[in-house]
């Protein structure tokens, strides 16, 4: 029996993870489950899986969580310190599935405990970059990528030497607006942006997929996970989302990982690693899919990937600033405050200011994040 903690248990990745655990109940013991504020849902999951502790990040939601767990023996806690404490309880596997840089502190706490961390929370790695990868090495932690593209690359690199890699190619669905004109993009609504053609995901990453910032963040994520050099990491648009990414070697061989567009596949790969576990998913039916197509990314309509690559090249604080500005812009778009095309404009403008020095510690990263958020929020006033 192995133990598992899920940070962000009430979200889309959290629910997919719990679905896998549900099918393999006698193999897993659930240590900690966390959420931002959805106490009712968190308590229901904690009861169902007999978690030892349930934590809400927002302390105002703790009384509701306590009430919902009264008499169960499950400990309830709330607030940022409790969240980090729950992440460092030492489960065999910790799934980092909080959305945004808010997940950075708890993810680092899990890494410092030195176990297996299955990372979905790409914003944390984008913001902290070298600070996180150094902590992984220092504490002997194992970072397994949940993000479907990175999980695919991880599988394609198994047993290989990074020095033999010619290209890492991240596939991108192109999102719901792949074929839209500039005029259509300017008028895109939040409801249209979150309706992803292939994947069922949380609102923030769905908007990121629509702007292609998701792929930009993923280039930076890949750069840290698989250090082959930024110039060897490229993007191909593949609307069917059947090939999840590819690695080309210097002998001309290209390895790819294929599968249904369902996050349970990469999550299962992390949970069972280095072995495999059964899932209840339909097998891939290539005859029914029929055609796979590929297109070069359109950086005129979707400038996010260029912005992200520029931030990765600049290094230092730039990726954290890019991520923070994007989080502020996406929240403003979802709240109806700015247009879809303002998202990347706001990110570009935030990045164009003077950037702070390269962060060396977790606190440095959090300070860069907070400052960039404040700057982006101020710019929002003038949009
Ligand atoms: P989601 O919005 O569905 O869920 C987010 C979870 O984080 C929830 O449990 C929520 O309660 C918690 N949370 C939100 N704000 C918080 C805060 N301030 N403090 C603490 N907890 C907070 O998001 P998701 O789609 O599951 O995505 C989670 C992460 O995984 C993101 O980083 C996303 O980019 C990444 N990811 C998601 C998918 C997917 O298919 N959904 C695929 C690849 C990567
Ligand atoms: Mg992805």
Coordinates of C-alpha atoms and ligand atoms in Angstrom, one line a residue:
X1 CA 0.0 0.0 0.0
X2 CA 1.3 3.5 -0.9
X3 CA 0.3 6.8 0.5
X4 CA -0.8 9.8 -1.6
X5 CA -1.5 13.5 -1.0
X6 CA -3.3 15.7 -3.5
X7 CA -2.8 19.4 -3.4
X8 CA -5.7 20.9 -5.3
X9 CA -8.0 17.8 -4.8
X10 CA -11.2 19.6 -5.8
X11 CA -9.9 20.7 -9.3
X12 CA -9.9 18.9 -12.6
X13 CA -6.6 17.2 -12.2
X14 CA -7.5 16.4 -8.6
X15 CA -10.7 14.8 -9.6
X16 CA -9.0 12.7 -12.3
X17 CA -6.4 11.6 -9.7
X18 CA -9.1 10.6 -7.2
X19 CA -10.9 8.7 -10.0
X20 CA -7.8 6.5 -10.5
X21 CA -7.5 6.0 -6.7
X22 CA -11.2 5.1 -6.5
X23 CA -10.6 2.2 -8.9
X24 CA -7.6 1.0 -6.9
X25 CA -8.7 1.6 -3.3
X26 CA -6.8 -1.2 -1.6
X27 CA -3.5 0.0 -3.1
X28 CA -3.6 3.6 -1.8
X29 CA -3.9 5.3 1.5
X30 CA -4.9 9.0 1.3
X31 CA -2.8 11.3 3.5
X32 CA -3.8 14.9 2.8
X33 CA -6.3 16.5 0.4
X34 CA -6.4 20.3 -0.1
X35 CA -8.6 22.9 -1.8
X36 CA -8.7 26.7 -2.0
X37 CA -12.2 27.3 -0.5
X38 CA -14.6 24.6 -1.6
X39 CA -15.1 23.1 1.9
X40 CA -18.1 21.0 1.0
X41 CA -16.5 19.2 -1.9
X42 CA -13.2 18.8 -0.1
X43 CA -15.0 17.3 3.0
X44 CA -16.9 14.9 0.7
X45 CA -13.7 13.7 -0.9
X46 CA -11.9 13.4 2.4
X47 CA -14.7 11.3 3.9
X48 CA -15.0 9.1 0.8
X49 CA -11.2 8.3 0.8
X50 CA -10.7 8.4 4.5
X51 CA -8.0 11.1 4.3
X52 CA -6.0 11.8 7.4
X53 CA -6.1 15.6 6.9
X54 CA -8.1 18.1 4.8
X55 CA -6.9 21.6 4.3
X56 CA -8.4 24.8 2.8
X57 CA -5.9 27.4 1.7
X58 CA -8.4 30.2 2.5
X59 CA -8.7 30.3 6.3
X60 CA -12.2 31.8 6.1
X61 CA -13.5 28.5 4.8
X62 CA -12.1 26.5 7.8
X63 CA -15.2 26.7 10.0
X64 CA -17.3 25.2 7.3
X65 CA -14.7 22.4 6.7
X66 CA -14.6 21.7 10.5
X67 CA -18.4 21.3 10.6
X68 CA -18.5 19.1 7.6
X69 CA -15.8 16.8 9.1
X70 CA -17.0 16.8 12.6
X71 CA -17.0 13.3 14.2
X72 CA -15.0 11.7 11.3
X73 CA -11.5 11.8 12.9
X74 CA -10.2 13.6 9.8
X75 CA -8.1 16.6 10.9
X76 CA -9.2 19.9 9.4
X77 CA -6.9 22.8 8.9
X78 CA -6.7 26.2 7.1
X79 CA -4.4 28.9 5.8
X80 CA -1.1 29.0 3.9
X81 CA 1.1 27.5 6.7
X82 CA -1.3 24.6 7.1
X83 CA -1.3 24.1 3.4
X84 CA 2.5 23.8 3.3
X85 CA 2.5 21.6 6.4
X86 CA 0.1 19.2 4.7
X87 CA 2.4 19.1 1.6
X88 CA 5.3 18.1 3.8
X89 CA 3.6 15.2 5.6
X90 CA 5.7 12.7 3.7
X91 CA 3.3 10.8 1.4
X92 CA 4.9 8.4 -1.1
X93 CA 3.5 10.5 -3.9
X94 CA 2.3 14.1 -3.7
X95 CA 0.2 15.3 -6.7
X96 CA 0.8 19.1 -7.1
X97 CA -2.4 20.1 -8.8
X98 CA -3.1 23.6 -7.5
X99 CA -3.6 26.2 -10.2
X100 CA -1.2 29.1 -10.5
X101 CA 1.8 30.4 -8.5
X102 CA -0.3 29.9 -5.4
X103 CA 0.8 26.3 -5.6
X104 CA 4.5 27.1 -5.4
X105 CA 5.0 27.2 -1.6
X106 CA 3.2 23.8 -1.1
X107 CA 4.9 22.2 -4.1
X108 CA 8.3 23.3 -2.7
X109 CA 7.4 21.9 0.7
X110 CA 6.6 18.5 -0.9
X111 CA 9.9 18.7 -2.8
X112 CA 11.9 19.5 0.4
X113 CA 10.4 16.3 2.0
X114 CA 12.2 14.4 -0.8
X115 CA 9.5 12.1 -2.1
X116 CA 7.9 11.7 -5.5
X117 CA 6.1 14.8 -6.6
X118 CA 3.8 14.5 -9.6
X119 CA 3.7 18.0 -11.0
X120 CA 0.7 19.3 -12.8
X121 CA 1.1 22.9 -11.4
X122 CA 3.2 24.2 -14.3
X123 CA 3.0 27.8 -13.1
X124 CA 5.1 26.9 -10.1
X125 CA 7.9 25.5 -12.2
X126 CA 7.7 28.4 -14.7
X127 CA 8.0 30.9 -11.9
X128 CA 10.6 29.2 -9.7
X129 CA 12.6 27.5 -12.5
X130 CA 16.2 26.9 -11.3
X131 CA 15.1 27.4 -7.7
X132 CA 12.8 24.4 -7.9
X133 CA 15.1 22.2 -9.9
X134 CA 17.9 22.9 -7.5
X135 CA 15.7 22.0 -4.6
X136 CA 14.7 18.7 -6.3
X137 CA 18.4 17.8 -6.7
X138 CA 19.3 19.0 -3.2
X139 CA 16.6 17.0 -1.4
X140 CA 16.7 13.9 -3.6
X141 CA 13.1 14.4 -4.7
X142 CA 11.7 12.8 -7.9
X143 CA 9.7 15.2 -10.1
X144 CA 7.4 13.4 -12.5
X145 CA 5.5 15.5 -15.1
X146 CA 1.7 15.2 -15.1
X147 CA 1.3 17.7 -17.9
X148 CA 0.4 15.4 -20.9
X149 CA 3.1 16.8 -23.2
X150 CA 5.8 16.5 -20.6
X151 CA 4.7 13.2 -19.5
X152 CA 4.9 12.1 -23.2
X153 CA 8.4 13.4 -23.5
X154 CA 9.4 11.8 -20.2
X155 CA 8.2 8.5 -21.6
X156 CA 10.0 9.0 -24.9
X157 CA 13.3 9.9 -23.2
X158 CA 13.2 6.8 -21.0
X159 CA 16.7 5.1 -21.1
X160 CA 18.0 7.7 -23.6
X161 CA 20.8 10.2 -23.3
X162 CA 19.8 13.9 -23.5
X163 CA 22.9 14.5 -25.6
X164 CA 21.4 12.4 -28.4
X165 CA 18.2 14.6 -28.6
X166 CA 17.9 16.7 -31.7
X167 CA 14.4 18.1 -31.1
X168 CA 11.8 18.0 -28.4
X169 CA 8.4 18.8 -30.1
X170 CA 5.5 19.8 -28.0
X171 CA 2.1 19.2 -29.6
X172 CA -0.6 21.9 -29.2
X173 CA -4.2 21.4 -30.0
X174 CA -4.4 25.1 -31.1
X175 CA -7.3 25.6 -28.7
X176 CA -10.9 26.6 -29.6
X177 CA -9.8 29.7 -31.6
X178 CA -7.2 28.1 -33.9
X179 CA -8.9 29.2 -37.1
X180 CA -10.4 32.5 -35.9
X181 CA -9.6 35.9 -37.5
X182 CA -8.2 38.8 -35.5
X183 CA -11.7 40.5 -35.4
X184 CA -13.2 37.3 -34.0
X185 CA -10.4 36.9 -31.4
X186 CA -10.9 40.5 -30.2
X187 CA -14.6 39.7 -29.5
X188 CA -14.1 36.2 -28.0
X189 CA -16.0 35.6 -24.7
X190 CA -14.9 33.8 -21.6
X191 CA -17.6 31.1 -22.3
X192 CA -16.1 30.5 -25.8
X193 CA -12.5 30.5 -24.4
X194 CA -13.2 27.8 -21.8
X195 CA -14.9 25.5 -24.2
X196 CA -11.9 23.5 -25.2
X197 CA -12.4 21.1 -28.2
X198 CA -10.4 18.1 -26.8
X199 CA -9.7 18.5 -23.1
X200 CA -12.0 19.1 -20.1
X201 CA -9.9 21.3 -17.8
X202 CA -10.1 24.1 -15.2
X203 CA -11.0 27.6 -16.4
X204 CA -7.5 29.2 -16.2
X205 CA -5.7 26.5 -18.2
X206 CA -8.5 26.5 -20.7
X207 CA -8.1 30.2 -21.4
X208 CA -4.3 29.7 -21.6
X209 CA -5.0 27.0 -24.2
X210 CA -7.1 29.5 -26.2
X211 CA -4.3 32.2 -26.1
X212 CA -1.6 29.5 -26.6
X213 CA 0.0 30.9 -23.4
X214 CA -0.4 27.3 -22.1
X215 CA 2.1 26.2 -24.8
X216 CA 4.4 29.1 -24.0
X217 CA 4.4 28.1 -20.3
X218 CA 5.0 24.5 -21.4
X219 CA 8.1 25.4 -23.4
X220 CA 9.5 26.9 -20.2
X221 CA 8.4 23.9 -18.2
X222 CA 10.1 21.6 -20.7
X223 CA 13.2 23.7 -20.7
X224 CA 13.6 23.0 -16.9
X225 CA 12.5 19.4 -17.0
X226 CA 14.5 18.3 -20.0
X227 CA 17.6 20.6 -20.3
X228 CA 18.5 20.1 -24.0
X229 CA 18.6 23.8 -24.7
X230 CA 15.7 26.1 -25.4
X231 CA 16.5 26.2 -29.1
X232 CA 15.8 22.4 -29.4
X233 CA 12.3 22.8 -28.0
X234 CA 9.7 23.5 -30.6
X235 CA 5.9 23.5 -31.0
X236 CA 3.7 21.8 -33.6
X237 CA -0.1 22.4 -33.8
X238 CA -1.9 19.1 -33.9
X239 CA -5.7 19.6 -33.5
X240 CA -6.6 16.0 -32.7
X241 CA -4.5 15.8 -29.5
X242 CA -3.7 12.2 -30.2
X243 CA 0.1 12.5 -30.2
X244 CA 1.0 14.2 -26.9
X245 CA 4.6 15.1 -27.9
X246 CA 7.6 13.8 -29.7
X247 CA 11.4 13.4 -29.3
X248 CA 13.7 13.2 -32.3
X249 CA 17.1 11.7 -31.9
X250 CA 20.3 12.5 -33.9
X251 CA 20.1 9.2 -35.8
X252 CA 16.8 10.4 -37.3
X253 CA 14.4 8.3 -35.1
X254 CA 11.4 10.1 -33.7
X255 CA 9.6 8.6 -30.7
X256 CA 6.1 9.8 -29.9
X257 CA 3.6 9.0 -27.2
X258 CA -0.1 8.6 -28.2
X259 CA -3.2 8.2 -26.2
X260 CA -6.7 9.4 -25.5
X261 CA -7.0 13.1 -24.6
X262 CA -7.7 12.3 -21.0
X263 CA -5.5 13.4 -18.1
X264 CA -6.0 10.0 -16.3
X265 CA -3.4 8.6 -18.7
X266 CA -0.5 10.8 -17.7
X267 CA -1.6 10.9 -14.1
X268 CA -1.7 7.0 -14.0
X269 CA 1.8 7.0 -15.6
X270 CA 3.1 9.1 -12.7
X271 CA 1.2 7.2 -10.0
X272 CA 2.5 3.8 -11.1
X273 CA 5.9 4.9 -12.2
X274 CA 8.3 3.2 -13.0
X275 CA 5.6 0.5 -13.6
X276 CA 2.1 0.7 -15.2
X277 CA -1.4 0.6 -13.8
X278 CA -4.7 -0.3 -15.5
X279 CA -7.2 2.5 -16.3
X280 CA -10.8 2.3 -17.4
X281 CA -10.3 4.3 -20.6
X282 CA -11.4 3.3 -24.0
X283 CA -8.4 2.1 -26.1
X284 CA -7.1 4.4 -28.8
X285 CA -9.0 3.7 -32.0
X286 CA -6.8 5.0 -34.7
X287 CA -9.1 3.7 -37.5
X288 CA -12.0 5.8 -36.0
X289 CA -9.7 8.8 -35.7
X290 CA -8.6 8.4 -39.3
X291 CA -6.5 11.5 -39.8
X292 CA -3.8 13.2 -37.8
X293 CA -2.9 16.7 -39.0
X294 CA -0.1 19.2 -38.2
X295 CA 0.4 22.9 -38.7
X296 CA 3.1 25.4 -37.8
X297 CA 2.1 27.7 -34.9
X298 CA 0.6 31.0 -35.9
X299 CA 2.5 33.5 -33.8
X300 CA 0.8 36.6 -35.5
X301 CA -2.6 35.7 -34.1
X302 CA -1.2 34.0 -31.0
X303 CA 1.8 36.0 -29.8
X304 CA 1.9 34.2 -26.4
X305 CA 4.4 31.5 -27.4
X306 CA 6.8 34.2 -28.7
X307 CA 6.4 36.1 -25.4
X308 CA 7.1 33.0 -23.3
X309 CA 10.1 32.0 -25.4
X310 CA 11.5 35.5 -25.0
X311 CA 11.0 35.4 -21.2
X312 CA 12.8 32.0 -21.1
X313 CA 15.7 33.4 -23.1
X314 CA 15.9 36.4 -20.9
X315 CA 15.9 34.1 -17.9
X316 CA 16.2 35.5 -14.3
X317 CA 12.9 37.0 -13.1
X318 CA 11.3 37.2 -16.6
X319 CA 9.4 33.8 -16.6
X320 CA 7.9 34.6 -13.1
X321 CA 6.9 38.1 -14.3
X322 CA 5.3 36.6 -17.5
X323 CA 3.4 34.0 -15.4
X324 CA 2.2 36.5 -12.8
X325 CA 1.0 39.0 -15.5
X326 CA -0.7 36.2 -17.3
X327 CA -2.5 35.1 -14.2
X328 CA -3.8 38.6 -13.5
X329 CA -4.8 39.1 -17.2
X330 CA -6.6 35.7 -17.4
X331 CA -8.6 36.5 -14.2
X332 CA -9.5 39.9 -15.5
X333 CA -10.7 38.4 -18.8
X334 CA -12.7 35.7 -17.0
X335 CA -14.3 38.5 -14.9
X336 CA -15.3 40.4 -18.1
X337 CA -12.9 43.3 -17.5
X338 CA -10.7 43.0 -20.5
X339 CA -10.9 41.6 -24.0
X340 CA -9.4 38.3 -25.0
X341 CA -6.7 40.0 -27.1
X342 CA -5.8 42.2 -24.1
X343 CA -4.4 39.2 -22.2
X344 CA -1.2 39.0 -24.2
X345 CA -1.0 42.8 -24.6
X346 CA -1.0 43.1 -20.8
X347 CA 1.6 40.4 -20.4
X348 CA 3.9 42.0 -23.0
X349 CA 3.5 45.4 -21.3
X350 CA 4.3 44.0 -17.9
X351 CA 7.4 42.3 -19.3
X352 CA 8.6 45.5 -21.0
X353 CA 9.2 47.3 -17.7
X354 CA 12.4 47.0 -15.7
X355 CA 12.7 43.5 -14.3
X356 CA 13.9 42.6 -10.8
X357 CA 17.1 40.6 -10.4
X358 CA 17.2 36.8 -10.8
X359 CA 15.5 35.1 -7.8
X360 CA 17.7 32.9 -5.8
X361 CA 15.3 31.6 -3.2
X362 CA 11.6 30.7 -2.9
X363 CA 11.0 34.0 -1.1
X364 CA 12.7 35.9 -3.9
X365 CA 10.3 34.2 -6.4
X366 CA 7.3 35.0 -4.3
X367 CA 8.4 38.6 -4.1
X368 CA 8.9 38.8 -7.9
X369 CA 5.5 37.3 -8.4
X370 CA 3.8 39.7 -6.0
X371 CA 5.5 42.7 -7.5
X372 CA 4.6 41.7 -11.1
X373 CA 1.0 41.1 -10.1
X374 CA 0.8 44.6 -8.6
X375 CA 2.3 46.0 -11.7
X376 CA -0.1 44.1 -14.0
X377 CA -3.1 45.1 -11.8
X378 CA -2.1 48.7 -12.1
X379 CA -1.9 48.4 -15.9
X380 CA -5.4 46.9 -15.9
X381 CA -6.7 50.3 -14.9
X382 CA -5.6 51.7 -18.2
X383 CA -6.8 49.0 -20.5
Ligands
LIG1 P1 -8.7 23.7 -11.4 O1 -9.1 25.1 -11.4 O2 -9.8 22.7 -11.9 O3 -8.4 23.2 -9.9 C1 -7.4 24.0 -9.2 C2 -7.3 23.4 -7.8 O4 -6.4 24.3 -7.0 C3 -8.6 23.3 -7.0 O5 -8.5 22.2 -6.1 C4 -8.6 24.6 -6.2 O6 -9.3 24.6 -5.0 C5 -7.1 24.8 -5.9 N1 -6.7 26.2 -5.7 C6 -7.1 27.3 -6.5 N2 -6.5 28.4 -6.1 C7 -5.9 28.1 -5.0 C8 -5.1 28.9 -4.1 N3 -5.0 30.2 -4.2 N4 -4.5 28.2 -3.0 C9 -4.6 26.9 -2.9 N5 -5.4 26.1 -3.7 C10 -6.0 26.7 -4.7 O7 -7.4 23.5 -12.2 P2 -6.9 22.3 -13.1 O8 -7.4 22.4 -14.4 O9 -7.1 21.0 -12.3 O10 -5.3 22.6 -13.1 C11 -4.4 22.4 -12.0 C12 -3.0 22.6 -12.5 O11 -2.7 21.5 -13.4 C13 -2.7 23.9 -13.3 O12 -1.5 24.4 -13.0 C14 -2.8 23.5 -14.7 O13 -2.1 24.3 -15.6 C15 -2.3 22.1 -14.7 N6 -2.8 21.2 -15.7 C16 -4.1 20.9 -15.8 C17 -4.5 20.0 -16.8 C18 -6.0 19.7 -16.9 O14 -6.4 18.9 -17.8 N7 -6.9 20.2 -16.1 C19 -3.6 19.5 -17.7 C20 -2.3 19.8 -17.6 C21 -1.8 20.7 -16.6
LIG2 MG1 -0.3 20.3 -21.4

